Each structure stands twice: as structure tokens, then as C-alpha cells.
């Protein structure tokens, strides 16, 4: 029976169908209430079809409205947790964790049914949810299971709330939001209730934005035992993260509450003691708690709505203690042990660096470097702390990585003010040899090059050759390993190193500082050129090929003069004409794997055409003779087609040459691959 529509049916038949459904529904409701979930689940699709049928009708009658309310109540009941799991769900012991996972899966169909009802009968659904919340909001003895189910329905119904709806002062949902924000929810100390309530506040945060009278109660929720000071560390962590998200939305409206916010977060911002707890990994959770809290405070402080005097006062109150903690550890005798081993000192330094990083996220370069440079001076002073940590703990992977992340942040915050501090810092990082650390270092260099461009030239004169040598040692000369016997994780790490190194070369050439690659260490440069060459011809990622071709094209422009000029890089001219022009520009394109139906491949074809024009402009007849006498005959190209090709390179612009080259490849490819297969 099709329940989804009655279009074209006689009225009498339609009425018969409606009557039959009305007769069947009580039995369906009985099945849905069954304690056996397999039996109750069988009713979900039938009820979804019933609701969908209403959508196609001209409206609901009184009986149907009653049925909708009954279905909503059944959904609410089926969503309730078994009271036997109340404690284990709060403590998240094994059986509680299993029950939560099971319930998440079981609720998927219930949520689908609930959303369908909401779309068909929004007013009834809103009224139902409002009543659900109203039944427990004023009842301190309300059962955890009823509170959690009601809050969950209210959370789900907020998915489709528009900005205009949230601006309104009237309506069932708006009244429910106001009630929830004004009162303490029963069972608020339970882990699931706390997490769900905080999620609800963030989901409806636009309501608070338009109704600022609720800001004090919202702040209290996050800054007391219901939020960042909750007894459960997982709730504390979630509360810190969500508070940061709240600040991003209400940033300007929270300025009047800054003192109370800082006072509320003082216990998190000031303490650096890592105490043992019984739940989870306390050190990691506490560190994350503080990181999000510092980011939230940074967002509040990094606005010109505050006077410079207040910004300096508050920022100093945060940065000075952090730097003092680091100074005390760095001067301590406790460091006479093994600095590579994790310890309370290492955890505290990790906390200091992370806190400064997250705090700085709220301060833009325009504010710190230009409008209020006094703030920049305060952050510059933290660079000295970071450098001393790096010097002392250079062998500690965790701290080394944290300092590199810290430098990434300071580049964005301080801009060019960081440049004087880079040489000493980079000198410390140059000595690292482990693959992951080299990747992190190159990523930092990429950021610096894109940020400061030619301003990095002097630093790169020393750094670029060292990076080339280091990468040459780490990447296999025969190319990256492949096959079933290879270590997948090791290959992934090598691929990542190759990728970031190629983007490093691209950044250098893009910013017209390719001279920093020219070095007396010819082996490092030779290996780099060979890596580029292999990638242009064989790399599986066509976009990587594009980047490498662009790099080599720029190197040809920068390093190759006329035939009478001395070569900047001995042997590079010969390499371009004899190897690159043949393998990359002709042979790799003729292979069937070079798919001309692919959009990105066609883009790469254009890059290959452009680089051939560059080679011709640099080498003239020398390049044409190599093409005509060596490269094209080796590709089994007929003489007349070869002659046309050489003429097009001489006379056509890049656009016309690309059109000809595409047809040239299509004509030559069958013969080339046939001869290649036979040999």
C-alpha cells in the first residue's frame, strides 16, 4: 500500500485508506512501546511513511493531530536511557560507555522520525518539546532519564532555527530557551546533562546575541561547577572548548564582563600544577582546558574596544607569570637529568608555550605591530623564552614541536618584528635530523617565505642548502618505495616530506629568490634537481607535477642565460635540453597514463607548453636542433609532423601552441605506445 500520496484517487477510496490507517495505528503504537528494540524498530519506517503521507494532504484533522502527539511521546519514551545505567553513564565506566554507544546508534532512526514530524507539524512539535522541558525545568527531583531525553529533543529541534527566529521574543522555542538559560537544570552535575546543556547553549547562541540580558547567566554556566570547574574532566574540557566558541560569537558584547570572566577563569589560567586524577589522561585534558581558556581570553583582550592601558594590564598579568614559570624551570637544577624524558618540568614548559600560542590568537598583526606596538613588545619578550627552551630541550621531541608551533603563531602575530630573532632560532633547528622534525621545520620555512618573501633571502642563503642536503639523505635515491612489502606509515611520512619540500622549492622560486639554491654543495643541488625531474615525469599526483614544472620553468628563467654567458649552475643547461625537454615535455605526455580527458591534466599540458616556449627563448636553435635530431625521432615522430612542431614553437603564441600540441600528442600517442610495447 502506498502511503505517500493519494493524488488522483477517488475521495471515497482515500477516506477508506485514512480510516484503515487510523485503525492500524493503535497496534503500531503498541509495538513501538515494546521493550524489545528489534520489535520497536520495525515500526519506525511505517510511522515515517504515515507522517510523509500527511505532508501530501491538505492538512491534519483532529484525530491525526492526536496521533502525531502520541508518536512524539513514544519517540521521547524510546529515547530514554535505562535508569539502571544512570551512575555508569555519569562515571563513563565500561558498561556505561557501551550503553551510550548503543543508544547513539538506536536513536538515529528515532531522530529521523522526529525530524520528519517537525517538518510536517512544526507547531505541534515545538509545543510538545516546550512541554517536555517545562515538566522537568522546575522539578529538582526530575529523573535524569527524562531530563536528558527532553534536552536532546530540544537540541535536535534547534538544527533548523533561522536568525530571524532567534531574534524573536515570542514562540514556544524562544520561551523554552529563555527558561533554560534562566534556571539551573535538574541533574546538572551528571556528565551527559552537563555536556548536552552546554551544546544547547552554543546551538542557540544567536538567541543570546540578540537577547543580551541572558549573558550573565550563560557566563555563570560556563564558569562554575557546571562548566570549566565540573567534577568530570571530560566536561571541563568540552566546556573550555565551547566557551572559546561562545566568545568568538559574543566577543564585542562580552567586553563589559571582562573582569568577571578573568576572575572566573583564574583557577585555570594561573595554575601550572599537574596533579594525578583517576579519570583518563589528566595532563592532556588539563593542558587542553587551559589552551582553550587562553584562546578565549586572547580573543577578549585583542580588541581595540579595550583601552591600551587595560590591554597592557591584563596581558602582563597573563604573560609575566607564564614566562616566570619557564624561567624558574630553565634555571633549576632539576634539568640536570635527561631532558628528553617527560617530566613535570617538561609538562609545565609545554603548558607555558601552548598558553602563549593560544593567547596570541586573539591579537592580529595590525593591532600588535602597527596600532598598538606596546603589545607587540610584550609578545616579543616571549620569543626569548621560547628560544631558551629550544636550546635547553633541543633533543626533546615534544617541546621542540611546541616551540615550532609557537614560532608559527608569532609570525602571524608579530609580522616582521620577529625577523631579528629568526637566525638564532633557525640555527638551533637546523641540527634536527629526524624525518617528522624536518617536515615541521620546512613547513615553518614555507610560512616565513610566503610571509616575508625577499626579506628571507639572507636567512635562506644558509638554510636552503642545509635543507636540500638533509632531504637528500632522507629520501631514497631510487624513489619512494612501493608494493605490498613496504611499511605504509614510513611511506606516508616520506611522501609528506617530499610534498612539503617541493612546496618549499615552489615558494622560493615563486618569490624570486632562487639564487639561494645555488650552493657549493653540488650534491645537494643535484639531488634536488633530480627529485624535481622525476616528479615532473612520474609523480602519481598530477598537481604535484604541475608544481614541479613551474619550479623548473622558473629555474630555467633565472639560471639560464645566452650561450655566451657562464652557467650559474654547471650542467643545468645540458640537463634541460637533453633530459627535461625530452622526458617531461614529450615522452611522459605521450604515455596513456597522461589522461587528456582530465581537467587537471589539461592544465599541466598548458604548463608543459609554456615551459617549452621558455626553453626556446633561452636556447633558441640549440633546443630546436635537439628536438628535431634527437627527441622527436626517439618518439617515433614522422618528419613532417616534427617540422610542424618546431615551426609552431618558433612562431605560435602559447595559446595556439597548446592547441597544436594537444593534437600533436593525440596523433603521435598510438604509434609511440605501440613501438614502446613491442620493445
XYZ file of C-alpha atoms in Angstrom:
679
model
C 0.000 0.000 0.000
C 1.416 3.416 -0.979
C 1.124 5.776 1.955
C 2.995 8.636 0.379
C 0.209 10.196 -1.618
C -3.405 9.888 -2.737
C -3.279 12.084 -5.828
C -5.848 11.017 -8.432
C -7.668 8.579 -6.120
C -11.404 8.935 -5.678
C -12.324 10.707 -2.455
C -14.112 7.613 -1.159
C -11.046 5.421 -1.652
C -8.848 7.994 0.026
C -11.134 8.097 3.027
C -11.044 4.288 3.243
C -7.238 4.414 3.358
C -7.320 7.064 6.085
C -9.774 5.031 8.143
C -7.657 1.894 7.768
C -4.559 3.736 8.968
C -6.454 5.099 11.959
C -7.475 1.545 12.824
C -3.935 0.189 12.464
C -2.082 2.885 14.430
C -3.001 1.740 17.965
C -1.410 -1.636 17.192
C 1.665 0.101 15.756
C 1.954 2.205 18.923
C 1.757 -0.963 20.988
C 4.637 -2.492 19.030
C 6.674 0.711 19.327
C 6.384 0.571 23.116
C 7.768 -2.964 23.163
C 10.774 -3.486 25.377
C 12.374 -5.458 22.563
C 14.197 -2.893 20.439
C 14.147 -5.096 17.348
C 10.360 -5.167 17.523
C 10.001 -1.434 18.232
C 12.404 -0.526 15.429
C 10.188 -2.263 12.856
C 7.563 0.440 13.414
C 9.816 3.405 12.568
C 9.538 3.113 8.791
C 5.763 2.654 8.915
C 5.383 5.762 11.081
C 7.726 7.735 8.824
C 5.535 6.808 5.837
C 2.427 7.785 7.782
C 3.914 11.205 8.547
C 5.074 11.625 4.945
C 1.527 10.927 3.752
C 0.274 13.846 5.850
C 2.708 16.140 4.076
C 0.953 15.394 0.787
C -2.529 16.027 2.195
C -4.431 19.283 2.649
C -3.963 19.352 6.383
C -4.450 17.277 9.503
C -7.697 16.562 11.185
C -8.103 16.382 14.940
C -7.567 12.620 15.034
C -4.331 12.923 13.055
C -3.069 15.689 15.330
C -3.711 13.382 18.258
C -1.764 10.615 16.532
C 1.170 12.979 15.910
C 1.296 13.895 19.592
C 1.169 10.213 20.509
C 4.076 9.447 18.148
C 6.119 12.298 19.635
C 5.523 10.974 23.134
C 6.526 7.482 22.033
C 9.708 8.901 20.477
C 10.519 10.627 23.772
C 9.954 7.437 25.761
C 12.040 5.304 23.413
C 14.859 7.842 23.711
C 15.121 7.492 27.485
C 18.084 5.686 28.941
C 17.504 2.717 31.224
C 17.737 4.021 34.802
C 19.991 1.060 35.665
C 22.813 2.778 33.750
C 22.474 6.192 35.417
C 25.642 6.000 37.510
C 27.794 4.171 34.972
C 26.840 6.746 32.308
C 27.948 9.518 34.641
C 31.275 7.919 35.520
C 31.671 6.513 31.993
C 32.790 3.097 33.146
C 32.754 0.241 30.664
C 29.064 -0.713 30.737
C 28.054 2.957 30.673
C 30.253 3.597 27.659
C 28.780 0.589 25.864
C 25.238 1.728 26.669
C 25.944 5.238 25.385
C 27.322 3.880 22.098
C 24.351 1.539 21.716
C 21.897 4.360 22.379
C 23.571 6.683 19.875
C 23.059 4.054 17.193
C 19.474 3.244 18.241
C 18.475 6.928 18.311
C 19.412 7.542 14.666
C 16.064 6.242 13.372
C 14.205 7.989 16.185
C 15.791 11.310 15.256
C 14.872 10.760 11.606
C 11.249 10.174 12.588
C 11.301 13.201 14.920
C 12.708 15.491 12.215
C 10.079 14.289 9.744
C 7.331 15.102 12.234
C 8.843 18.545 12.823
C 8.803 19.292 9.098
C 5.139 18.241 8.750
C 3.824 19.630 12.048
C 6.262 22.293 13.337
C 3.802 23.981 15.696
C 2.765 20.712 17.359
C 6.393 19.590 17.672
C 7.542 22.879 19.193
C 4.679 22.828 21.675
C 5.461 19.217 22.597
C 9.162 19.948 23.205
C 8.294 23.048 25.215
C 6.023 20.958 27.452
C 8.714 18.275 27.839
C 11.162 20.844 29.133
C 8.533 22.556 31.269
C 7.756 19.301 33.087
C 11.288 18.988 34.478
C 12.726 22.503 34.498
C 11.039 23.437 37.778
C 11.284 19.989 39.330
C 14.575 19.460 41.215
C 13.605 15.829 41.716
C 13.158 15.131 37.992
C 14.670 11.861 36.802
C 17.900 12.045 34.858
C 16.381 9.998 32.030
C 13.517 12.468 31.471
C 15.788 15.498 31.649
C 18.277 14.063 29.171
C 15.580 12.991 26.673
C 13.839 16.371 26.827
C 17.073 18.302 26.384
C 18.093 16.093 23.491
C 14.826 16.788 21.655
C 15.289 20.492 22.277
C 18.838 20.286 20.910
C 17.676 18.488 17.755
C 14.839 20.914 17.076
C 17.330 23.776 17.076
C 19.045 22.485 13.919
C 16.810 24.460 11.590
C 16.320 27.640 13.617
C 16.900 30.721 11.485
C 18.490 34.002 12.525
C 15.123 35.756 12.370
C 13.507 33.134 14.618
C 16.281 33.513 17.181
C 15.829 37.293 17.211
C 12.198 36.919 18.220
C 10.973 37.274 21.797
C 7.893 35.091 21.317
C 7.249 31.479 20.412
C 7.452 28.076 22.082
C 11.142 27.570 21.358
C 12.139 31.104 22.318
C 10.281 30.772 25.625
C 11.999 27.439 26.239
C 15.438 28.902 25.554
C 14.729 31.719 27.979
C 13.582 29.258 30.645
C 16.644 27.032 30.231
C 19.013 29.997 30.387
C 17.313 31.452 33.450
C 17.249 28.357 35.662
C 19.572 25.624 36.835
C 18.667 22.415 35.031
C 17.917 19.405 37.277
C 20.650 16.722 37.352
C 23.083 19.349 36.032
C 26.030 17.602 37.676
C 25.533 14.439 35.600
C 28.079 14.172 32.800
C 25.555 13.711 29.975
C 23.275 16.519 31.181
C 26.188 18.945 31.511
C 27.577 18.135 28.073
C 24.157 18.360 26.432
C 23.245 21.625 28.138
C 26.498 23.274 27.061
C 25.898 22.108 23.489
C 22.402 23.603 23.635
C 23.746 26.982 24.742
C 26.129 27.054 21.768
C 23.434 25.891 19.340
C 21.193 28.757 20.448
C 23.968 31.298 20.999
C 22.496 33.625 18.366
C 19.472 33.976 20.648
C 21.770 35.202 23.413
C 23.431 37.570 20.940
C 20.057 39.233 20.350
C 18.942 38.991 23.983
C 21.947 40.203 25.946
C 20.105 40.080 29.262
C 20.928 36.357 29.345
C 24.698 36.853 29.063
C 25.354 36.837 32.850
C 23.550 33.518 33.349
C 25.278 31.980 30.333
C 28.680 33.063 31.647
C 27.853 31.627 35.062
C 27.017 28.284 33.460
C 30.410 28.056 31.787
C 32.477 29.467 34.642
C 31.153 27.481 37.599
C 30.833 23.794 38.531
C 28.516 23.198 35.558
C 31.298 24.094 33.136
C 35.056 24.624 33.412
C 35.076 23.559 37.061
C 32.885 20.491 36.632
C 33.957 17.430 38.599
C 34.300 15.413 35.371
C 37.449 16.228 33.349
C 35.734 15.471 30.029
C 33.044 18.053 30.806
C 35.705 20.568 31.836
C 37.493 20.074 28.554
C 34.301 20.399 26.486
C 33.249 23.465 28.478
C 36.581 25.184 27.817
C 36.320 24.487 24.096
C 32.696 25.608 23.852
C 33.411 28.727 25.904
C 36.025 29.685 23.319
C 33.386 29.236 20.592
C 30.941 31.335 22.607
C 33.499 34.143 22.871
C 34.022 34.115 19.090
C 30.316 34.884 18.620
C 29.758 37.298 21.531
C 33.231 38.855 21.534
C 32.260 42.536 21.457
C 29.290 42.030 23.785
C 31.441 40.388 26.467
C 33.798 43.352 26.962
C 31.766 44.748 29.899
C 32.097 41.374 31.648
C 35.850 41.016 31.142
C 36.794 41.388 34.814
C 34.325 38.751 35.960
C 35.382 36.398 33.133
C 39.057 36.684 34.073
C 38.190 36.158 37.716
C 36.090 33.120 36.800
C 38.925 31.605 34.766
C 41.651 32.441 37.270
C 41.837 28.903 38.597
C 42.554 27.615 35.097
C 44.797 30.425 33.869
C 47.059 30.669 36.903
C 47.747 27.089 37.951
C 50.517 25.024 36.374
C 50.440 22.105 38.792
C 49.730 18.751 37.147
C 48.074 16.554 39.728
C 47.159 12.909 39.294
C 43.492 12.113 38.820
C 41.624 8.902 38.313
C 39.872 9.619 35.015
C 41.553 9.464 31.633
C 44.770 11.289 30.890
C 44.713 14.251 33.311
C 47.780 16.038 31.959
C 46.452 16.151 28.425
C 42.980 17.217 29.492
C 44.244 19.952 31.775
C 46.514 21.265 29.063
C 43.612 21.407 26.591
C 41.377 23.048 29.211
C 43.879 25.830 29.602
C 44.651 26.193 25.917
C 41.017 26.888 25.035
C 40.671 29.210 28.019
C 43.727 31.202 26.946
C 42.394 31.425 23.389
C 39.063 32.751 24.690
C 40.807 35.354 26.845
C 43.065 36.342 23.948
C 40.004 36.966 21.782
C 38.563 39.200 24.504
C 41.785 41.136 25.064
C 42.807 41.519 21.424
C 40.205 44.109 20.529
C 40.502 47.880 20.273
C 37.275 48.174 22.255
C 39.614 47.997 25.264
C 41.934 50.862 26.093
C 45.655 50.243 25.642
C 46.134 50.620 29.391
C 43.702 47.807 30.145
C 45.171 45.592 27.449
C 48.685 46.043 28.837
C 47.488 45.396 32.377
C 45.604 42.211 31.550
C 48.164 40.889 29.081
C 51.007 41.470 31.514
C 49.057 39.680 34.242
C 48.970 36.615 31.994
C 52.346 36.683 30.215
C 54.588 37.609 33.135
C 53.632 34.595 35.308
C 53.943 32.268 32.310
C 57.436 33.495 31.479
C 58.381 33.386 35.160
C 57.383 29.711 35.357
C 59.574 28.958 32.350
C 62.486 30.994 33.772
C 62.304 29.142 37.078
C 62.448 25.751 35.352
C 65.244 26.730 32.974
C 67.324 27.935 35.938
C 66.535 24.863 38.030
C 68.921 22.094 38.935
C 66.143 19.680 38.055
C 67.278 19.836 34.442
C 70.495 18.004 35.205
C 68.605 14.786 34.434
C 67.694 13.541 30.962
C 65.960 16.452 29.143
C 64.483 14.064 26.575
C 62.339 12.273 29.165
C 58.817 13.510 30.046
C 58.654 15.136 33.466
C 56.677 17.725 35.391
C 59.155 20.334 34.135
C 58.567 19.348 30.510
C 54.787 19.345 31.005
C 54.893 22.792 32.578
C 57.019 24.210 29.758
C 54.641 22.628 27.273
C 51.811 24.366 29.108
C 53.633 27.724 29.012
C 54.348 27.596 25.286
C 50.839 26.388 24.389
C 49.234 29.046 26.559
C 51.160 31.864 24.884
C 50.312 30.425 21.459
C 46.597 30.276 22.149
C 46.546 33.652 23.883
C 48.148 35.282 20.838
C 45.401 34.024 18.509
C 43.216 36.936 19.563
C 45.817 39.552 18.609
C 46.066 40.469 14.938
C 49.250 41.744 13.325
C 47.649 45.107 12.506
C 46.853 45.697 16.178
C 50.119 44.424 17.630
C 52.628 45.639 15.055
C 51.023 48.883 13.889
C 48.216 50.280 16.006
C 49.484 49.335 19.473
C 53.168 48.318 19.262
C 53.457 48.249 23.054
C 51.525 44.970 22.923
C 53.983 43.660 20.342
C 56.878 44.319 22.690
C 55.196 42.131 25.304
C 54.909 39.219 22.864
C 58.462 39.779 21.578
C 59.726 39.156 25.093
C 58.207 35.677 24.969
C 60.418 34.837 21.971
C 63.443 34.822 24.252
C 61.729 32.268 26.490
C 60.891 30.084 23.508
C 64.457 30.199 22.207
C 65.939 29.250 25.587
C 63.520 26.330 25.863
C 64.602 25.194 22.412
C 68.298 25.453 23.297
C 67.887 23.528 26.542
C 65.453 20.907 25.260
C 66.541 20.606 21.647
C 66.550 16.811 21.928
C 63.055 16.692 23.408
C 60.662 15.989 20.516
C 57.571 17.206 22.340
C 58.961 20.586 23.323
C 60.757 21.076 20.025
C 57.462 20.614 18.207
C 55.719 23.002 20.596
C 58.341 25.696 20.022
C 57.939 25.362 16.240
C 54.162 25.784 16.641
C 54.878 28.795 18.850
C 57.024 30.326 16.096
C 54.234 29.769 13.545
C 51.913 31.773 15.779
C 54.404 34.565 16.448
C 54.945 35.022 12.707
C 51.222 35.738 12.312
C 51.056 37.904 15.426
C 54.265 39.964 15.209
C 54.935 40.107 11.484
C 58.346 41.484 10.568
C 59.191 42.178 14.218
C 60.115 38.503 14.511
C 62.857 38.681 11.851
C 65.760 39.613 14.194
C 65.025 36.520 16.292
C 64.912 34.059 13.418
C 68.638 33.432 12.740
C 69.413 32.150 16.242
C 66.233 30.079 16.360
C 66.738 28.565 12.929
C 70.331 27.750 13.782
C 69.064 25.549 16.600
C 66.520 23.867 14.336
C 68.995 23.185 11.539
C 70.620 20.411 13.523
C 67.480 18.238 13.688
C 67.661 15.079 11.612
C 64.517 13.066 12.327
C 62.057 12.906 9.459
C 58.982 14.334 11.214
C 61.005 17.172 12.678
C 62.470 18.054 9.290
C 58.926 18.218 7.897
C 57.859 20.588 10.702
C 60.904 22.775 10.119
C 60.295 23.024 6.356
C 56.650 23.927 6.984
C 57.852 26.772 9.193
C 60.225 27.936 6.457
C 57.397 27.827 3.914
C 55.321 30.102 6.115
C 58.236 32.506 6.575
C 58.946 32.679 2.829
C 55.324 33.390 1.930
C 55.118 35.963 4.726
C 58.372 37.883 4.209
C 59.311 36.943 0.609
C 62.676 38.526 -0.366
C 63.107 39.543 3.263
C 64.076 35.915 3.909
C 66.855 35.858 1.308
C 69.785 36.324 3.694
C 68.497 33.640 6.076
C 67.795 31.243 3.210
C 71.344 31.571 1.892
C 72.357 29.330 4.774
C 69.148 27.417 5.373
C 68.195 26.299 1.845
C 71.415 24.348 1.102
C 71.230 22.656 4.505
C 67.613 21.622 3.893
C 68.491 20.234 0.461
C 71.272 18.106 1.952
C 69.025 16.883 4.766
C 66.193 15.936 2.411
C 68.674 14.253 0.075
C 69.762 11.995 2.940
C 66.213 11.106 3.952
C 64.575 10.458 0.572
C 65.678 7.296 -1.261
C 67.643 8.000 -4.464
C 65.692 5.332 -6.344
C 62.378 6.972 -5.489
C 59.797 6.215 -2.840
C 59.239 2.514 -2.109
C 56.063 0.854 -3.318
C 54.429 -2.535 -3.066
C 52.840 -4.823 -0.502
C 56.032 -5.373 1.471
C 56.589 -1.691 2.173
C 55.990 -0.038 5.532
C 52.858 2.022 4.882
C 53.465 4.513 7.697
C 57.076 5.037 6.646
C 55.994 5.647 3.035
C 53.386 8.143 4.185
C 55.988 10.070 6.162
C 58.394 10.097 3.207
C 55.601 11.280 0.905
C 54.818 14.097 3.306
C 58.489 15.110 3.415
C 58.637 15.110 -0.377
C 55.444 17.157 -0.624
C 56.489 19.893 1.821
C 59.971 20.064 0.301
C 58.532 20.572 -3.176
C 56.282 23.344 -1.851
C 59.404 24.841 -0.224
C 61.118 24.962 -3.624
C 57.956 26.384 -5.162
C 57.783 29.138 -2.539
C 61.427 30.081 -3.162
C 61.078 30.297 -6.933
C 57.673 31.996 -6.730
C 59.229 34.789 -4.664
C 62.224 35.326 -6.983
C 64.925 34.125 -4.593
C 66.065 31.003 -6.437
C 69.672 32.192 -6.107
C 69.647 30.798 -2.545
C 69.562 27.291 -4.041
C 72.876 27.790 -5.823
C 75.437 26.323 -3.469
C 78.946 24.927 -3.399
C 77.481 21.642 -2.193
C 76.708 20.393 -5.680
C 75.447 17.010 -4.473
C 72.540 18.517 -2.529
C 71.542 20.653 -5.508
C 71.932 17.776 -7.974
C 69.712 15.544 -5.867
C 67.128 18.327 -5.647
C 67.087 18.800 -9.424
C 66.732 15.044 -9.916
C 63.837 14.947 -7.457
C 62.077 17.721 -9.360
C 62.801 15.998 -12.669
C 61.418 12.629 -11.540
C 58.307 14.249 -10.102
C 57.571 16.168 -13.321
C 57.666 12.918 -15.287
C 56.317 10.238 -12.988
C 54.522 11.566 -9.902
C 51.092 9.976 -9.443
C 49.563 13.271 -8.319
C 49.126 15.402 -11.429
C 49.001 18.598 -9.343
C 52.422 17.787 -7.880
C 53.693 17.518 -11.450
C 52.280 20.964 -12.124
C 54.133 22.486 -9.146
C 57.411 20.855 -10.148
C 57.136 22.023 -13.763
C 56.506 25.554 -12.514
C 59.596 25.346 -10.302
C 61.817 24.113 -13.115
C 60.389 26.708 -15.510
C 61.358 29.455 -13.056
C 64.823 27.973 -12.552
C 65.336 27.938 -16.326
C 64.389 31.619 -16.460
C 66.639 32.524 -13.517
C 69.676 30.351 -14.196
C 69.947 30.129 -17.978
C 71.338 32.997 -19.996
C 72.600 33.118 -23.550
C 75.067 30.549 -24.867
C 77.925 33.017 -24.378
C 77.242 33.533 -20.677
C 78.823 31.427 -17.965
C 76.390 28.946 -16.433
C 75.177 29.786 -12.942
C 74.754 26.074 -12.298
C 77.197 23.949 -14.322
C 75.427 21.215 -16.290
C 71.917 22.658 -15.791
C 71.658 23.840 -19.417
C 72.503 20.388 -20.746
C 70.100 18.756 -18.312
C 67.239 20.975 -19.508
C 67.774 20.333 -23.213
C 68.686 16.657 -23.117
C 66.651 15.260 -20.219
C 63.872 17.574 -19.088
C 62.774 18.643 -22.585
C 62.681 15.005 -23.692
C 61.244 13.058 -20.755
C 58.902 15.622 -19.222
C 57.829 17.645 -22.252
C 57.458 14.805 -24.756
C 57.762 11.208 -23.551
C 55.696 11.487 -20.324
C 52.902 13.279 -22.215
C 52.737 10.546 -24.862
C 52.064 7.835 -22.279
C 48.472 6.633 -21.984
C 48.506 7.403 -18.266
C 48.620 11.123 -19.145
C 44.842 11.442 -19.369
C 43.859 14.323 -21.632
C 40.215 13.941 -20.557
C 41.121 15.054 -17.040
C 40.823 18.794 -16.327
C 43.932 18.960 -14.130
C 45.961 17.038 -16.691
C 44.986 19.549 -19.378
C 46.195 22.323 -17.057
C 49.544 20.529 -16.723
C 49.658 20.225 -20.509
C 49.457 24.007 -20.634
C 52.364 24.302 -18.180
C 54.433 21.959 -20.374
C 53.691 24.078 -23.434
C 54.657 27.254 -21.546
C 57.961 25.789 -20.346
C 58.874 24.734 -23.892
C 58.421 28.335 -25.006
C 60.728 29.414 -22.153
C 63.353 26.862 -23.222
C 63.167 28.105 -26.802
C 63.521 31.735 -25.683
C 66.626 30.800 -23.692
C 68.277 28.304 -26.032
C 66.845 29.087 -29.478
C 68.153 26.900 -32.299
C 70.082 24.688 -29.888
C 66.770 23.492 -28.435
C 65.138 23.111 -31.886
C 68.058 21.033 -33.162
C 67.831 18.743 -30.119
C 64.108 18.350 -30.747
C 64.431 17.671 -34.465
C 67.505 15.423 -34.364
C 67.165 13.527 -31.073
C 63.949 13.877 -29.088
C 61.209 13.654 -31.731
C 62.842 10.802 -33.699
C 63.136 8.877 -30.414
C 59.375 9.404 -30.002
C 58.804 7.877 -33.476
C 57.502 11.208 -34.765
C 57.134 11.454 -38.609
C 59.446 14.115 -40.131
C 56.602 16.284 -41.452
C 54.897 16.362 -38.019
C 58.222 17.125 -36.345
C 58.785 20.017 -38.743
C 55.313 21.442 -37.985
C 56.002 21.146 -34.272
C 59.294 23.045 -34.474
C 57.682 25.773 -36.571
C 54.878 26.202 -34.031
C 57.396 26.555 -31.186
C 59.120 29.327 -33.148
C 56.071 31.231 -34.366
C 52.953 30.480 -32.274
C 51.938 32.073 -29.024
C 51.327 29.841 -26.012
C 47.568 29.584 -26.651
C 47.922 28.436 -30.261
C 50.872 26.211 -29.403
C 48.773 24.461 -26.736
C 46.032 23.703 -29.291
C 48.565 22.285 -31.737
C 50.451 20.364 -29.032
C 47.284 18.608 -27.849
C 46.517 17.394 -31.389
C 50.201 16.528 -31.842
C 50.079 14.272 -28.773
C 46.844 12.611 -29.877
C 48.287 11.846 -33.342
C 51.629 10.571 -32.093
C 50.493 8.647 -28.994
C 49.213 5.418 -30.704
C 52.428 4.933 -32.707
C 54.640 5.794 -29.751
C 52.933 3.356 -27.352
C 52.798 0.619 -29.970
C 56.536 0.834 -30.625
C 57.201 1.127 -26.899
C 55.205 -2.036 -26.192
C 56.992 -4.002 -28.913
C 60.381 -3.214 -27.423
